[in-house]
Coordinates of C-alpha atoms and ligand atoms in Angstrom, one line a residue:
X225 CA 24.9 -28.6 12.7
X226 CA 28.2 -28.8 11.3
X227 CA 28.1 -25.8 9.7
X228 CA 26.7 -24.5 12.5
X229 CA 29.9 -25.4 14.4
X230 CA 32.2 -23.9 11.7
X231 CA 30.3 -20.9 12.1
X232 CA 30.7 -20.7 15.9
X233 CA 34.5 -20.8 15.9
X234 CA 34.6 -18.0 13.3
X235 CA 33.0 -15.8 16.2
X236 CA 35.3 -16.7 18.4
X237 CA 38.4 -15.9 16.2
X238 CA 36.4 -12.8 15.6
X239 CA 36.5 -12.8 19.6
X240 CA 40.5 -13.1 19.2
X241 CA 40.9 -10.4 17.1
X242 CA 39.4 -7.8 19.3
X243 CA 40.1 -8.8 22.4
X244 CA 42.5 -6.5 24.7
X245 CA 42.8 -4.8 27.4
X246 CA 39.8 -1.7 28.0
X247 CA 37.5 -3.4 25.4
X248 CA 34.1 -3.5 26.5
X249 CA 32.0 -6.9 27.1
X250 CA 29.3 -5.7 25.1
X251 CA 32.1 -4.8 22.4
X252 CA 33.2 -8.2 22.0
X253 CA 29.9 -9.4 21.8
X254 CA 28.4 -7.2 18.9
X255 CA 32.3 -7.8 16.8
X256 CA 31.3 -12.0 17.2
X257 CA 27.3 -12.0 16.0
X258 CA 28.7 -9.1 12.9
X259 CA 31.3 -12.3 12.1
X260 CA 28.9 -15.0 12.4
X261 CA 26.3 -13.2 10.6
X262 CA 28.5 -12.0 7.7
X263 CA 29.6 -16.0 7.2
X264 CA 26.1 -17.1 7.3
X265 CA 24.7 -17.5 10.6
X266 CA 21.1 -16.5 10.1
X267 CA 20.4 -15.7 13.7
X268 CA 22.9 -16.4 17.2
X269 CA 21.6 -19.0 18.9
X270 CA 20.8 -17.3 22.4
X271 CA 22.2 -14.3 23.8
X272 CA 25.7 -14.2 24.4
X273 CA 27.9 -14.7 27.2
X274 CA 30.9 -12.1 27.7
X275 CA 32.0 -12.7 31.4
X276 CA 35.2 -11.0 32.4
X277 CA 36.7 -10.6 35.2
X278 CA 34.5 -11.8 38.5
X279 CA 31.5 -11.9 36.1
X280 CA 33.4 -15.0 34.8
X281 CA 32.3 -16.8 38.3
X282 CA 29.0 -17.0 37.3
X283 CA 27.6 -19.2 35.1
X284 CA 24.8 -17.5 32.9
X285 CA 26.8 -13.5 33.3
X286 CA 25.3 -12.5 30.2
X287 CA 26.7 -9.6 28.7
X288 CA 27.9 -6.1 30.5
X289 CA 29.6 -2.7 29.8
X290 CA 32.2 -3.9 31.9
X291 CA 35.7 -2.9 30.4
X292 CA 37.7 -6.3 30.0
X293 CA 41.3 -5.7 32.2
X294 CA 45.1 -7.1 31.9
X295 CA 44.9 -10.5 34.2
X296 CA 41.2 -11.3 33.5
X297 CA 40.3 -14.5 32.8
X298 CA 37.3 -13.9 29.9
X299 CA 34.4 -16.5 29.4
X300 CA 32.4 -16.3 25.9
X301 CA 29.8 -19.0 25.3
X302 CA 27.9 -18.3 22.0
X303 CA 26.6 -20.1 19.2
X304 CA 24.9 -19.8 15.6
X305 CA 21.8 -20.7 14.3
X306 CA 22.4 -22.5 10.3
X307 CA 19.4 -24.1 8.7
X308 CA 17.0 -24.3 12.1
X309 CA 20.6 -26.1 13.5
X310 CA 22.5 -24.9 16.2
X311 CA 25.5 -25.0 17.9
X312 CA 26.9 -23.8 21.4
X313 CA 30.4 -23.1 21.8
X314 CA 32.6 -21.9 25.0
X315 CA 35.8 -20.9 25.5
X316 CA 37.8 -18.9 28.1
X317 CA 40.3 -16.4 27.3
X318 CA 43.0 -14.9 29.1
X319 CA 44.1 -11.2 28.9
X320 CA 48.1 -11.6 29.4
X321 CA 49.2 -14.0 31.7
X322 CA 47.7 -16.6 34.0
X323 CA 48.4 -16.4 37.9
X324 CA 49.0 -20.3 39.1
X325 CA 45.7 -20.3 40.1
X326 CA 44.1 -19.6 37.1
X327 CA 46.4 -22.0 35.3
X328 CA 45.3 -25.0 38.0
X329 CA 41.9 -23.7 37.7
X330 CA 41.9 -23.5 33.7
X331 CA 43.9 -26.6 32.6
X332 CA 41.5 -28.9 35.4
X333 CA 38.4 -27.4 33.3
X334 CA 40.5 -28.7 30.2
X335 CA 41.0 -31.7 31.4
X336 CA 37.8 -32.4 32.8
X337 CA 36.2 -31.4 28.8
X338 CA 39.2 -33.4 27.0
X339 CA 38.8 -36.8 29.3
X340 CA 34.9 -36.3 28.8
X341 CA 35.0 -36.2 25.1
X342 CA 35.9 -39.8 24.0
X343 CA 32.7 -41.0 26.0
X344 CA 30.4 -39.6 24.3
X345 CA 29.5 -43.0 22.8
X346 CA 26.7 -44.9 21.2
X347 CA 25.0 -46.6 24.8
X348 CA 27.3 -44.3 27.4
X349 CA 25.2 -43.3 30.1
X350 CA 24.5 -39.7 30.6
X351 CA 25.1 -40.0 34.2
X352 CA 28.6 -41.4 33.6
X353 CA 29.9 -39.3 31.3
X354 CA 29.1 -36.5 33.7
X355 CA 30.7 -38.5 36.4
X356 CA 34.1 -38.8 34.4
X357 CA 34.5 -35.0 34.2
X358 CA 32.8 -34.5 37.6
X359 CA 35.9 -36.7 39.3
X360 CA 38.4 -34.9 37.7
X361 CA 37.2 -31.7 39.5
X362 CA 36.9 -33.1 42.6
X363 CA 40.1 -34.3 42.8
X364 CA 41.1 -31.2 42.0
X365 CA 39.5 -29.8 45.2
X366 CA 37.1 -27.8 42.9
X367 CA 34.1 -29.6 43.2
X368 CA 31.5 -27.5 44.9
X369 CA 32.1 -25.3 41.9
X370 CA 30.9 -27.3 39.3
X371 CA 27.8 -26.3 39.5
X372 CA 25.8 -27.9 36.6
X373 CA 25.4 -30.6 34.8
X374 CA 28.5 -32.1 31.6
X375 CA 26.0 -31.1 29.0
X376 CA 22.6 -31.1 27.4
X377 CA 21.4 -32.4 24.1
X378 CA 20.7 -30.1 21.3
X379 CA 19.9 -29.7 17.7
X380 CA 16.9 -27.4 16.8
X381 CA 16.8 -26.1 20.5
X382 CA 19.6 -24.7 22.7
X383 CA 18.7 -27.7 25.6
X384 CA 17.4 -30.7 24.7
X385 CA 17.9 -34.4 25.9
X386 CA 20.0 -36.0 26.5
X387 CA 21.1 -34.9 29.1
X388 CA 24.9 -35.5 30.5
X389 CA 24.4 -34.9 34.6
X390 CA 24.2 -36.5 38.0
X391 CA 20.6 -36.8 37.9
X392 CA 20.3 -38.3 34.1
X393 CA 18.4 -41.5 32.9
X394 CA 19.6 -41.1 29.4
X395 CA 21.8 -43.5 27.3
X396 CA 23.5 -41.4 24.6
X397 CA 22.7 -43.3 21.0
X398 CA 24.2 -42.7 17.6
X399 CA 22.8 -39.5 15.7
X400 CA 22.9 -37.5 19.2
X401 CA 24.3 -34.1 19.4
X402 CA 25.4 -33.0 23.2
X403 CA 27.5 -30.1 24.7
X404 CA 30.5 -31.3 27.0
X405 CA 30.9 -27.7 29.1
X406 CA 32.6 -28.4 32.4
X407 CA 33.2 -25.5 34.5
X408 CA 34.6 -24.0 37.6
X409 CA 32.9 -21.2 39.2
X410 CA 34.8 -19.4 42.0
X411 CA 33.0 -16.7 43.4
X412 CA 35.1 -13.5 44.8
X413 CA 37.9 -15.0 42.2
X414 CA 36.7 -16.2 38.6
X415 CA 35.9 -19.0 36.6
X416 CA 36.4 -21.2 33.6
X417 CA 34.0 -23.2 30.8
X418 CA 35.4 -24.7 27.9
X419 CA 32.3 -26.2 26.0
X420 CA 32.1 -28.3 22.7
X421 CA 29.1 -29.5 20.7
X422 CA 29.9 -32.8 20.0
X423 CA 27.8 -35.6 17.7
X424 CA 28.2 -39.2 19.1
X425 CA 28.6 -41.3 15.3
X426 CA 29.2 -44.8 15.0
X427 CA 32.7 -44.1 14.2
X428 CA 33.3 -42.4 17.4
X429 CA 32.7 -38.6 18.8
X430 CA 32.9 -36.4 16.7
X431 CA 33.9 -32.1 17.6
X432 CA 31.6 -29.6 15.2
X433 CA 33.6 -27.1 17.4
X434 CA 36.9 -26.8 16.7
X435 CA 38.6 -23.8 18.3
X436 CA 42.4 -24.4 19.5
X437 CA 42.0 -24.4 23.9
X438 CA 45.3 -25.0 25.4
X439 CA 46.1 -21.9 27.6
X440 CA 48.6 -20.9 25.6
X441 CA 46.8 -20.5 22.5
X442 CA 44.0 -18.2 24.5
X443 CA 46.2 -15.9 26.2
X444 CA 46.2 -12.4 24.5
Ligands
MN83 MN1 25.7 -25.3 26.5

């Protein structure tokens, strides 16, 4: 699953490199499979996400022939298969500069996934570790727009438990691997994930994604 991880972030550099203004979604996501493939990956994991745009207020956008514009905020959640492993990895780009908005939206996503990460603990309970992100969002005003659950387990399957959400009876335990993917999804305006696979060790959390997300490292 490491290696899975390692494989993930080089299709999102491969993202980095080709991403600009007039590229096509479906562009961006044939440049990241040929990366992960060429490294190793023997298969993607699921089929991409390329949102850009307003796609990026939904969720599950899939992959368009939209062409990607200056001032568009740019979603990719994608992953690589290693061994039977996986892993699922988001980020969220931006083409030139953020508007305040996006940056209030984007850096309260980042929050949310970097105050969520150091819980993912030997006997935290799923429902917690949701609620710790979860707060953050609210406070920031955003919270009918979080509109799924922290994470999900998985390993040889894209969702398995545990699960990080509202609703979950699970207790996280050493040897688990979860996603932490908060998101805000504004519909009419655009939206944000930033998503890790993360293994919870008895030496704490551990990232086996490891790509750079402060928003100045993702603007292009
Ligand atoms: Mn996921």
């Amino acid at each position: 699953m490491k290696q899975a991880g390692e494989l993930s972030d080089i299709g999102m550099e491969a993202v980095r490199e080709c991403l600009r203004d007039g590229i096509r979604e479906y562009e961006v996501a044939a440049e990241a499979a040929y990366a992960m493939r060429k490294e190793g990956a023997v298969d993607i994991t699921f089929p991409f996400i390329v949102a850009s745009g307003p796609r990026s207020a939904y969720p599950h956008a899939g992959v368009s022939g939209r062409k990607i514009r200056k001032g568009d905020f740019v979603t990719i959640d994608l992953g690589a298969t290693c061994n039977g492993y996986l892993s699922d990895n988001t980020r969220t780009f931006i083409i030139g500069s953020p508007s305040e908005r996006q940056r209030s939206v984007y850096e309260t996503v980042l929050e949310a996934n970097e105050a969520a990460l150091p819980e993912i603990r030997d006997g935290a309970e799923g429902v917690n570790v949701d609620r710790i992100a979860r707060d953050i969002i609210e406070s920031a005003g955003y919270g009918d727009a979080f509109i799924h659950g922290l994470g999900h387990g998985l390993g040889l399957e894209v969702h398995e438990p545990p699960s990080l959400s509202k609703r979950s009876k699970d207790t996280l335990r050493d040897g688990n691997v979860v996603s932490d993917e908060p998101g805000i999804y504004v519909k009419g305006f655009e939206g944000v994930r930033i998503e890790d696979t993360v293994l919870v060790s008895a030496s704490g959390p551990k990232r086996l994604t490891k790509y750079d997300k402060d928003l100045d490292v993702m603007r292009m």
